[in-house]
Coordinates of N, CA, C and O in Angstrom, one line a residue:
P1 N 152.8 -54.9 146.9 CA 154.0 -54.1 146.6 C 155.3 -54.9 146.9 O 155.3 -55.7 147.8
V2 N 156.3 -54.7 146.0 CA 157.5 -55.5 146.1 C 158.7 -54.5 146.2 O 158.8 -53.6 145.4
L3 N 159.6 -54.7 147.1 CA 160.8 -53.9 147.2 C 161.7 -54.2 146.0 O 162.1 -55.4 145.9
V4 N 162.0 -53.2 145.2 CA 162.9 -53.4 144.0 C 164.3 -53.1 144.5 O 165.2 -53.9 144.1
S5 N 164.5 -52.0 145.2 CA 165.9 -51.7 145.6 C 165.8 -50.8 146.8 O 164.8 -50.1 147.1
G6 N 166.8 -50.8 147.6 CA 166.9 -50.0 148.8 C 168.4 -49.6 149.0 O 169.3 -50.3 148.6
Q7 N 168.6 -48.4 149.7 CA 169.9 -47.9 149.9 C 169.9 -47.0 151.1 O 168.9 -46.4 151.4
H8 N 170.9 -47.0 151.9 CA 171.0 -46.1 153.0 C 172.4 -45.4 153.1 O 173.4 -46.0 152.7
A9 N 172.3 -44.2 153.5 CA 173.6 -43.4 153.7 C 173.8 -43.3 155.2 O 172.9 -42.9 155.9
N10 N 175.0 -43.7 155.6 CA 175.3 -43.5 157.0 C 175.5 -42.0 157.3 O 175.5 -41.2 156.4
L11 N 175.7 -41.7 158.5 CA 175.9 -40.3 159.0 C 176.8 -39.5 158.1 O 177.9 -39.9 157.8
Q12 N 176.3 -38.4 157.6 CA 177.1 -37.5 156.8 C 177.1 -36.1 157.5 O 176.0 -35.6 157.8
H13 N 178.2 -35.6 157.9 CA 178.3 -34.2 158.5 C 178.6 -33.3 157.3 O 179.7 -33.3 156.8
T14 N 177.6 -32.5 156.9 CA 177.8 -31.7 155.7 C 177.4 -30.2 156.0 O 176.7 -29.9 156.9
G15 N 177.9 -29.4 155.1 CA 177.5 -28.0 155.2 C 176.3 -27.7 154.4 O 176.2 -26.6 153.8
G16 N 175.4 -28.6 154.2 CA 174.2 -28.2 153.5 C 173.3 -29.4 153.0 O 172.5 -29.2 152.1
G17 N 173.4 -30.5 153.6 CA 172.4 -31.6 153.3 C 173.1 -32.9 153.0 O 174.2 -33.2 153.4
I18 N 172.4 -33.7 152.2 CA 172.8 -35.1 152.0 C 172.4 -35.5 150.6 O 171.3 -35.1 150.1
D19 N 173.2 -36.3 149.9 CA 172.9 -36.9 148.6 C 173.1 -38.4 148.7 O 174.0 -38.9 149.3
L20 N 172.2 -39.1 148.0 CA 172.2 -40.6 148.0 C 171.7 -41.1 146.7 O 170.6 -40.7 146.2
A21 N 172.4 -42.0 146.0 CA 172.0 -42.6 144.7 C 171.3 -43.9 145.0 O 171.7 -44.7 145.9
F22 N 170.3 -44.2 144.2 CA 169.7 -45.6 144.2 C 170.8 -46.5 143.7 O 171.6 -46.1 142.8
P23 N 170.8 -47.8 144.1 CA 171.9 -48.7 143.7 C 171.8 -49.1 142.3 O 172.8 -49.5 141.7
G24 N 170.7 -49.0 141.6 CA 170.5 -49.3 140.2 C 169.5 -48.3 139.6 O 169.1 -47.3 140.2
N25 N 169.2 -48.5 138.3 CA 168.3 -47.6 137.7 C 166.9 -47.8 138.3 O 166.5 -48.9 138.5
V26 N 166.2 -46.6 138.5 CA 164.8 -46.7 138.9 C 163.9 -46.9 137.7 O 164.3 -46.6 136.5
T27 N 162.7 -47.5 137.9 CA 161.8 -47.8 136.8 C 160.6 -46.8 136.8 O 160.0 -46.6 137.9
A28 N 160.3 -46.3 135.7 CA 159.2 -45.3 135.5 C 157.9 -46.0 136.1 O 157.6 -47.1 135.9
G29 N 157.1 -45.2 136.9 CA 155.9 -45.7 137.5 C 156.0 -46.3 138.9 O 155.0 -46.5 139.5
N30 N 157.3 -46.6 139.3 CA 157.4 -47.2 140.6 C 157.3 -46.1 141.7 O 157.5 -44.9 141.5
F31 N 157.0 -46.6 142.9 CA 156.9 -45.8 144.1 C 158.2 -45.6 144.7 O 158.9 -46.6 145.0
L32 N 158.6 -44.4 144.9 CA 159.9 -44.1 145.5 C 159.7 -43.5 146.9 O 158.8 -42.7 147.2
L33 N 160.6 -43.9 147.9 CA 160.5 -43.5 149.2 C 161.8 -42.9 149.7 O 162.9 -43.5 149.4
A34 N 161.8 -41.8 150.4 CA 163.0 -41.3 151.1 C 162.6 -41.0 152.5 O 161.7 -40.3 152.8
I35 N 163.4 -41.6 153.5 CA 163.3 -41.3 154.9 C 164.6 -40.5 155.3 O 165.7 -41.0 155.0
V36 N 164.3 -39.3 155.8 CA 165.5 -38.4 156.1 C 165.5 -38.1 157.6 O 164.4 -37.8 158.2
A37 N 166.6 -38.1 158.2 CA 166.8 -37.7 159.6 C 167.9 -36.7 159.6 O 169.0 -36.9 159.0
I38 N 167.7 -35.6 160.3 CA 168.8 -34.6 160.4 C 169.0 -34.2 161.9 O 168.1 -34.3 162.7
Y39 N 170.2 -33.8 162.2 CA 170.5 -33.1 163.5 C 171.2 -31.8 163.2 O 172.1 -31.8 162.4
R40 N 170.7 -30.8 163.8 CA 171.3 -29.5 163.6 C 171.5 -28.9 165.0 O 170.5 -28.7 165.7
G41 N 172.7 -28.7 165.4 CA 173.0 -28.3 166.8 C 172.3 -27.0 167.2 O 171.9 -26.9 168.3
A42 N 172.1 -26.1 166.3 CA 171.4 -24.9 166.6 C 169.9 -25.1 166.7 O 169.2 -24.3 167.3
G43 N 169.4 -26.2 166.1 CA 168.0 -26.5 166.2 C 167.1 -25.6 165.3 O 167.6 -24.7 164.6
G44 N 165.9 -26.0 165.2 CA 164.9 -25.1 164.5 C 164.8 -25.3 163.0 O 163.8 -24.9 162.4
E45 N 165.7 -25.9 162.3 CA 165.6 -26.1 160.8 C 164.7 -27.3 160.5 O 165.0 -28.4 160.9
A46 N 163.7 -27.0 159.6 CA 162.9 -28.1 159.1 C 163.6 -28.9 158.1 O 164.6 -28.4 157.4
I47 N 163.2 -30.1 157.8 CA 163.8 -31.0 156.8 C 163.3 -30.5 155.4 O 162.1 -30.4 155.2
A48 N 164.2 -30.2 154.5 CA 163.8 -29.7 153.2 C 163.3 -30.8 152.3 O 163.6 -32.0 152.5
T49 N 162.4 -30.5 151.4 CA 161.8 -31.4 150.5 C 162.9 -31.9 149.5 O 163.7 -31.1 149.0
P50 N 163.0 -33.2 149.3 CA 164.0 -33.8 148.4 C 163.9 -33.3 146.9 O 162.7 -33.0 146.5
T51 N 165.0 -33.3 146.2 CA 165.0 -33.2 144.8 C 165.8 -34.4 144.3 O 166.4 -35.1 145.0
D52 N 165.8 -34.6 142.9 CA 166.5 -35.7 142.4 C 167.2 -35.3 141.1 O 166.8 -34.3 140.4
S53 N 168.2 -36.1 140.7 CA 169.0 -35.8 139.5 C 168.2 -36.0 138.2 O 168.7 -35.4 137.2
R54 N 167.1 -36.7 138.2 CA 166.4 -36.8 137.0 C 165.6 -35.6 136.7 O 165.2 -35.3 135.6
G55 N 165.2 -34.9 137.8 CA 164.5 -33.6 137.6 C 163.1 -33.6 137.2 O 162.5 -32.6 136.9
D56 N 162.5 -34.8 137.1 CA 161.1 -34.9 136.6 C 160.2 -35.5 137.6 O 159.1 -36.0 137.3
N57 N 160.6 -35.6 138.9 CA 159.8 -36.2 139.9 C 159.4 -35.1 140.9 O 160.1 -34.2 141.2
T58 N 158.2 -35.2 141.4 CA 157.7 -34.3 142.4 C 157.6 -35.1 143.7 O 156.8 -36.0 143.9
W59 N 158.4 -34.7 144.7 CA 158.5 -35.3 146.0 C 157.4 -34.7 146.9 O 157.3 -33.5 147.0
A60 N 156.7 -35.5 147.6 CA 155.7 -35.0 148.6 C 155.9 -35.6 150.0 O 156.5 -36.7 150.1
A61 N 155.5 -34.9 151.0 CA 155.7 -35.4 152.3 C 154.7 -36.5 152.6 O 153.5 -36.4 152.3
A62 N 155.2 -37.6 153.1 CA 154.3 -38.8 153.4 C 153.9 -38.7 154.9 O 152.9 -39.3 155.3
T63 N 154.7 -38.0 155.7 CA 154.4 -37.9 157.1 C 154.7 -36.5 157.6 O 155.5 -35.8 156.9
A64 N 154.2 -36.1 158.7 CA 154.5 -34.9 159.3 C 156.0 -35.0 159.9 O 156.4 -36.2 160.1
E65 N 156.7 -33.9 160.0 CA 158.0 -34.0 160.5 C 157.9 -34.4 162.0 O 157.1 -33.8 162.7
Q66 N 158.8 -35.3 162.5 CA 158.7 -35.7 163.8 C 160.0 -35.3 164.5 O 161.1 -35.5 164.0
A67 N 159.9 -34.7 165.7 CA 161.1 -34.3 166.5 C 161.5 -35.6 167.2 O 160.7 -36.4 167.7
V68 N 162.8 -35.8 167.2 CA 163.4 -37.0 167.8 C 163.6 -36.8 169.3 O 164.2 -35.8 169.6
D69 N 163.1 -37.6 170.1 CA 163.3 -37.5 171.6 C 162.8 -36.2 172.1 O 163.4 -35.6 173.0
G70 N 161.8 -35.6 171.4 CA 161.3 -34.3 171.9 C 162.2 -33.1 171.6 O 162.0 -32.0 172.0
S71 N 163.3 -33.3 170.8 CA 164.3 -32.3 170.6 C 163.9 -31.5 169.3 O 163.3 -32.0 168.4
T72 N 164.2 -30.2 169.4 CA 163.9 -29.4 168.2 C 165.2 -29.4 167.3 O 165.1 -28.9 166.2
K73 N 166.2 -30.1 167.7 CA 167.4 -30.1 166.9 C 167.5 -31.4 166.0 O 168.2 -31.4 165.0
A74 N 166.8 -32.4 166.4 CA 166.8 -33.7 165.6 C 165.4 -34.0 165.1 O 164.5 -33.9 165.8
R75 N 165.4 -34.3 163.8 CA 164.1 -34.4 163.1 C 164.1 -35.6 162.1 O 165.2 -35.8 161.5
T76 N 162.9 -36.2 161.9 CA 162.8 -37.3 160.9 C 161.5 -37.1 160.1 O 160.5 -36.6 160.7
R77 N 161.6 -37.4 158.8 CA 160.4 -37.2 157.9 C 160.5 -38.2 156.8 O 161.6 -38.4 156.3
M78 N 159.4 -38.6 156.3 CA 159.3 -39.5 155.1 C 158.7 -38.7 153.9 O 157.8 -37.9 154.1
F79 N 159.2 -39.0 152.7 CA 158.8 -38.4 151.5 C 158.6 -39.5 150.4 O 159.2 -40.5 150.5
W80 N 157.7 -39.2 149.4 CA 157.5 -40.2 148.4 C 157.4 -39.4 147.0 O 157.1 -38.2 147.0
A81 N 157.6 -40.2 146.0 CA 157.4 -39.7 144.6 C 157.1 -40.9 143.7 O 157.4 -42.0 144.0
K82 N 156.4 -40.6 142.6 CA 156.2 -41.6 141.5 C 157.3 -41.4 140.5 O 157.5 -40.3 140.1
A83 N 158.1 -42.4 140.2 CA 159.2 -42.3 139.3 C 158.6 -41.9 137.9 O 157.9 -42.7 137.3
A84 N 158.9 -40.7 137.4 CA 158.4 -40.2 136.2 C 159.1 -40.8 134.9 O 158.5 -40.9 133.9
S85 N 160.3 -41.2 135.1 CA 161.1 -41.8 134.0 C 162.1 -42.8 134.6 O 162.4 -42.8 135.8
S86 N 162.6 -43.7 133.7 CA 163.6 -44.7 134.2 C 165.0 -44.2 134.0 O 165.3 -43.4 133.1
G87 N 165.9 -44.7 134.9 CA 167.3 -44.3 134.8 C 167.9 -44.1 136.1 O 167.3 -44.3 137.2
A88 N 169.2 -43.8 136.1 CA 170.0 -43.6 137.3 C 169.4 -42.4 138.1 O 169.0 -41.4 137.4
M89 N 169.4 -42.4 139.4 CA 168.9 -41.3 140.2 C 169.6 -41.1 141.5 O 169.8 -42.1 142.2
T90 N 170.0 -39.9 141.7 CA 170.5 -39.5 143.0 C 169.5 -38.5 143.7 O 169.0 -37.6 143.0
V91 N 169.2 -38.8 144.9 CA 168.2 -37.9 145.7 C 169.0 -37.0 146.6 O 170.0 -37.4 147.2
S92 N 168.6 -35.7 146.6 CA 169.3 -34.7 147.5 C 168.4 -34.0 148.4 O 167.2 -33.7 148.0
V93 N 168.8 -33.8 149.6 CA 168.1 -32.9 150.5 C 169.0 -31.8 150.9 O 170.0 -32.1 151.6
A94 N 168.7 -30.6 150.5 CA 169.6 -29.5 150.7 C 169.1 -28.7 152.0 O 168.0 -28.2 152.0
Q95 N 170.0 -28.7 153.0 CA 169.7 -27.9 154.2 C 170.5 -26.6 154.1 O 171.5 -26.5 153.5
T96 N 170.0 -25.6 154.8 CA 170.6 -24.3 154.7 C 171.8 -24.1 155.7 O 172.6 -23.2 155.6
A97 N 171.9 -25.1 156.6 CA 173.0 -25.0 157.6 C 173.7 -26.3 157.7 O 173.3 -27.3 157.2
T98 N 174.8 -26.3 158.4 CA 175.5 -27.6 158.7 C 174.7 -28.5 159.4 O 174.1 -28.2 160.5
T99 N 174.5 -29.8 158.9 CA 173.7 -30.8 159.6 C 174.4 -32.1 159.6 O 175.3 -32.4 158.8
D100 N 174.1 -32.9 160.6 CA 174.4 -34.4 160.5 C 173.2 -35.0 159.9 O 172.1 -34.8 160.5
S101 N 173.3 -35.8 158.9 CA 172.2 -36.3 158.2 C 172.3 -37.8 157.9 O 173.4 -38.3 157.6
V102 N 171.2 -38.5 157.8 CA 171.1 -39.9 157.3 C 169.9 -39.9 156.4 O 168.9 -39.2 156.6
M103 N 170.0 -40.8 155.4 CA 168.8 -40.9 154.5 C 168.7 -42.4 154.0 O 169.7 -43.1 153.9
V104 N 167.5 -42.8 153.9 CA 167.2 -44.2 153.4 C 166.3 -44.0 152.1 O 165.4 -43.2 152.1
L105 N 166.6 -44.8 151.1 CA 165.8 -44.7 149.9 C 165.2 -46.1 149.6 O 165.9 -47.1 149.9
G106 N 164.0 -46.1 149.1 CA 163.4 -47.4 148.7 C 162.7 -47.2 147.4 O 162.1 -46.1 147.1
E107 N 162.7 -48.2 146.6 CA 161.9 -48.3 145.3 C 161.0 -49.5 145.4 O 161.5 -50.6 145.6
F108 N 159.7 -49.3 145.2 CA 158.7 -50.4 145.2 C 157.9 -50.5 144.0 O 157.5 -49.4 143.4
S109 N 157.7 -51.7 143.5 CA 156.8 -51.9 142.3 C 155.5 -52.4 142.9 O 155.4 -53.0 143.9
G110 N 154.4 -52.2 142.1 CA 153.1 -52.7 142.5 C 152.4 -51.8 143.5 O 151.3 -52.2 144.0
Q111 N 152.9 -50.7 143.9 CA 152.3 -49.8 144.8 C 151.5 -48.7 144.1 O 152.0 -48.2 143.1
A112 N 150.2 -48.5 144.5 CA 149.5 -47.4 143.8 C 150.2 -46.1 143.9 O 150.8 -45.8 145.0
T113 N 150.3 -45.4 142.8 CA 151.1 -44.1 142.8 C 150.2 -42.9 142.6 O 150.7 -41.8 142.7
S114 N 148.9 -43.1 142.4 CA 148.0 -41.9 142.3 C 147.7 -41.4 143.7 O 147.7 -40.2 143.9
T115 N 147.4 -42.2 144.6 CA 147.3 -41.8 146.1 C 147.9 -42.9 146.9 O 147.2 -43.7 147.6
P116 N 149.2 -43.0 146.9 CA 149.9 -44.1 147.6 C 149.9 -44.0 149.1 O 150.1 -45.0 149.8
V117 N 149.7 -42.8 149.7 CA 149.7 -42.7 151.1 C 148.3 -42.6 151.6 O 147.6 -41.5 151.5
G118 N 147.7 -43.7 152.1 CA 146.4 -43.7 152.6 C 146.2 -43.0 153.9 O 145.3 -42.3 154.2
N119 N 147.1 -43.3 154.9 CA 147.1 -42.6 156.1 C 148.5 -42.8 156.8 O 149.3 -43.6 156.3
N120 N 148.7 -42.0 157.8 CA 150.0 -42.1 158.5 C 149.9 -41.6 159.9 O 148.9 -41.0 160.3
T121 N 150.8 -42.0 160.7 CA 150.9 -41.5 162.1 C 152.3 -41.3 162.4 O 153.2 -41.7 161.7
G122 N 152.5 -40.7 163.5 CA 153.9 -40.4 164.0 C 153.9 -40.3 165.5 O 152.9 -40.1 166.1
A123 N 155.1 -40.5 166.0 CA 155.2 -40.4 167.5 C 156.6 -39.9 167.8 O 157.6 -40.1 167.0
T124 N 156.8 -39.2 168.9 CA 158.1 -38.8 169.4 C 158.2 -39.2 170.8 O 157.2 -39.5 171.5
G125 N 159.4 -39.2 171.3 CA 159.6 -39.6 172.7 C 160.9 -40.1 173.0 O 161.8 -40.0 172.1
S126 N 161.2 -40.5 174.2 CA 162.5 -41.0 174.5 C 162.2 -42.4 175.2 O 161.6 -42.4 176.3
S127 N 162.6 -43.4 174.6 CA 162.4 -44.8 175.1 C 163.4 -45.7 174.4 O 164.0 -45.4 173.5
T128 N 163.5 -46.9 175.0 CA 164.3 -47.9 174.4 C 163.6 -48.8 173.4 O 164.1 -49.7 172.8
S129 N 162.3 -48.6 173.3 CA 161.5 -49.3 172.3 C 160.8 -48.4 171.4 O 160.4 -47.3 171.7
L130 N 160.5 -48.9 170.1 CA 159.9 -48.1 169.1 C 158.4 -48.2 169.2 O 157.8 -49.3 169.3
A131 N 157.7 -47.0 169.2 CA 156.2 -47.0 169.2 C 155.8 -46.0 168.2 O 156.1 -44.8 168.3
T132 N 155.1 -46.4 167.1 CA 154.8 -45.5 166.0 C 153.4 -45.0 166.1 O 153.0 -44.0 165.4
G133 N 152.5 -45.6 166.9 CA 151.1 -45.3 166.9 C 150.4 -46.2 165.9 O 151.0 -47.0 165.2
N134 N 149.1 -46.2 166.0 CA 148.3 -47.2 165.2 C 148.0 -46.6 163.8 O 147.8 -45.5 163.6
V135 N 148.1 -47.6 162.8 CA 147.7 -47.3 161.4 C 146.7 -48.3 161.0 O 147.0 -49.5 161.1
T136 N 145.6 -47.9 160.4 CA 144.6 -48.8 159.9 C 144.8 -48.8 158.3 O 144.7 -47.8 157.7
P137 N 145.1 -50.0 157.8 CA 145.3 -50.1 156.3 C 144.0 -49.7 155.6 O 142.9 -50.0 156.1
V138 N 144.1 -49.1 154.5 CA 143.0 -48.7 153.6 C 142.6 -49.8 152.7 O 141.4 -50.1 152.5
D139 N 143.6 -50.5 152.1 CA 143.4 -51.6 151.2 C 144.1 -52.9 151.8 O 145.0 -52.8 152.5
A140 N 143.6 -54.0 151.3 CA 144.2 -55.3 151.8 C 145.6 -55.5 151.5 O 146.4 -56.1 152.3
D141 N 146.1 -54.9 150.4 CA 147.5 -55.0 150.0 C 148.4 -53.8 150.3 O 149.4 -53.6 149.7
D142 N 148.0 -53.0 151.3 CA 148.7 -51.8 151.7 C 150.2 -52.1 152.1 O 150.4 -53.1 152.7
L143 N 151.1 -51.2 151.7 CA 152.4 -51.3 152.2 C 152.6 -50.5 153.4 O 152.2 -49.3 153.4
I144 N 153.1 -51.0 154.5 CA 153.3 -50.3 155.7 C 154.7 -50.1 156.0 O 155.5 -51.1 155.9
I145 N 155.1 -48.9 156.1 CA 156.5 -48.5 156.3 C 156.7 -47.8 157.6 O 156.0 -46.9 157.9
A146 N 157.8 -48.1 158.3 CA 158.1 -47.4 159.5 C 159.5 -46.8 159.4 O 160.4 -47.5 158.8
G147 N 159.7 -45.6 159.8 CA 161.0 -45.0 159.8 C 161.3 -44.5 161.2 O 160.4 -43.9 161.8
A148 N 162.5 -44.7 161.6 CA 162.8 -44.3 163.0 C 164.3 -43.8 163.0 O 165.1 -44.2 162.2
S149 N 164.5 -42.9 163.9 CA 165.9 -42.4 164.1 C 166.1 -42.2 165.6 O 165.1 -42.0 166.4
H150 N 167.3 -42.4 166.0 CA 167.6 -42.2 167.5 C 168.7 -41.2 167.6 O 169.7 -41.2 166.8
F151 N 168.5 -40.2 168.4 CA 169.5 -39.2 168.7 C 170.0 -39.4 170.1 O 169.2 -39.5 171.0
D152 N 171.4 -39.4 170.3 CA 171.9 -39.7 171.6 C 172.0 -38.5 172.6 O 172.5 -38.6 173.7
G153 N 171.5 -37.4 172.2 CA 171.5 -36.2 173.0 C 172.7 -35.3 172.8 O 172.7 -34.2 173.3
N154 N 173.6 -35.7 172.0 CA 174.8 -34.9 171.8 C 174.8 -34.5 170.3 O 174.1 -33.6 169.9
T155 N 175.6 -35.2 169.5 CA 175.6 -34.9 168.1 C 175.6 -36.1 167.2 O 176.1 -36.0 166.0
A156 N 175.0 -37.2 167.6 CA 175.1 -38.4 166.8 C 173.8 -39.1 166.6 O 173.0 -39.1 167.6
F157 N 173.5 -39.6 165.4 CA 172.4 -40.5 165.2 C 172.9 -41.9 165.3 O 174.0 -42.2 164.9
T158 N 172.0 -42.8 165.6 CA 172.3 -44.3 165.5 C 171.4 -44.8 164.4 O 170.2 -44.5 164.4
Q159 N 172.0 -45.5 163.4 CA 171.2 -46.0 162.3 C 171.4 -47.5 162.2 O 172.5 -48.0 162.3
A160 N 170.3 -48.2 162.0 CA 170.4 -49.6 161.9 C 171.0 -50.0 160.6 O 170.9 -49.2 159.6
D161 N 171.6 -51.2 160.5 CA 172.3 -51.6 159.3 C 171.3 -51.9 158.1 O 171.5 -51.6 157.0
T162 N 170.1 -52.5 158.5 CA 169.1 -52.8 157.5 C 167.9 -52.1 157.8 O 167.2 -52.4 158.8
L163 N 167.6 -51.1 157.0 CA 166.4 -50.2 157.3 C 165.2 -50.5 156.3 O 164.1 -50.1 156.6
I164 N 165.5 -51.1 155.2 CA 164.4 -51.4 154.3 C 164.5 -52.9 154.1 O 165.5 -53.5 153.6
D165 N 163.4 -53.6 154.4 CA 163.4 -55.1 154.3 C 162.0 -55.4 153.9 O 161.0 -55.0 154.4
E166 N 161.8 -56.3 152.8 CA 160.5 -56.6 152.4 C 159.8 -57.7 153.2 O 158.7 -58.1 152.9
N167 N 160.5 -58.2 154.2 CA 159.9 -59.3 155.0 C 159.0 -58.8 156.1 O 159.2 -58.0 156.8

């Protein structure tokens, strides 16, 4: 698999979700990834399944939703789709309440799109180091992706500058 393009949106405080455009046109047949993290002060709201402006993609959960630092207020989840057509695309995650949100998008070529998620794992906790749990590749050329978010205990996420890197 090869990273074609990636994009991230820094913290957005919105009354209903987050929108992010791929930096260029997506290509039909490519593997699309969305990593979404939300903070909702009242807690309890699950991350909604993404939709996109092309309207012809079906987004599926790649991982179970993970609570950040054991909080019910902060959550992270990965989603995937096979690009059904080529062109400009904006991905949206609509939440029912005001949330602080971050999203990362990635487009990969050469990734199997019939069953692209062989297995996954997740972890939660509070630590200064990232621990995702073990993942055993299914195929020799599997793409391994990690998504992480940090919640400072108040109302802010910390997001790394480069979240998608093919190295």
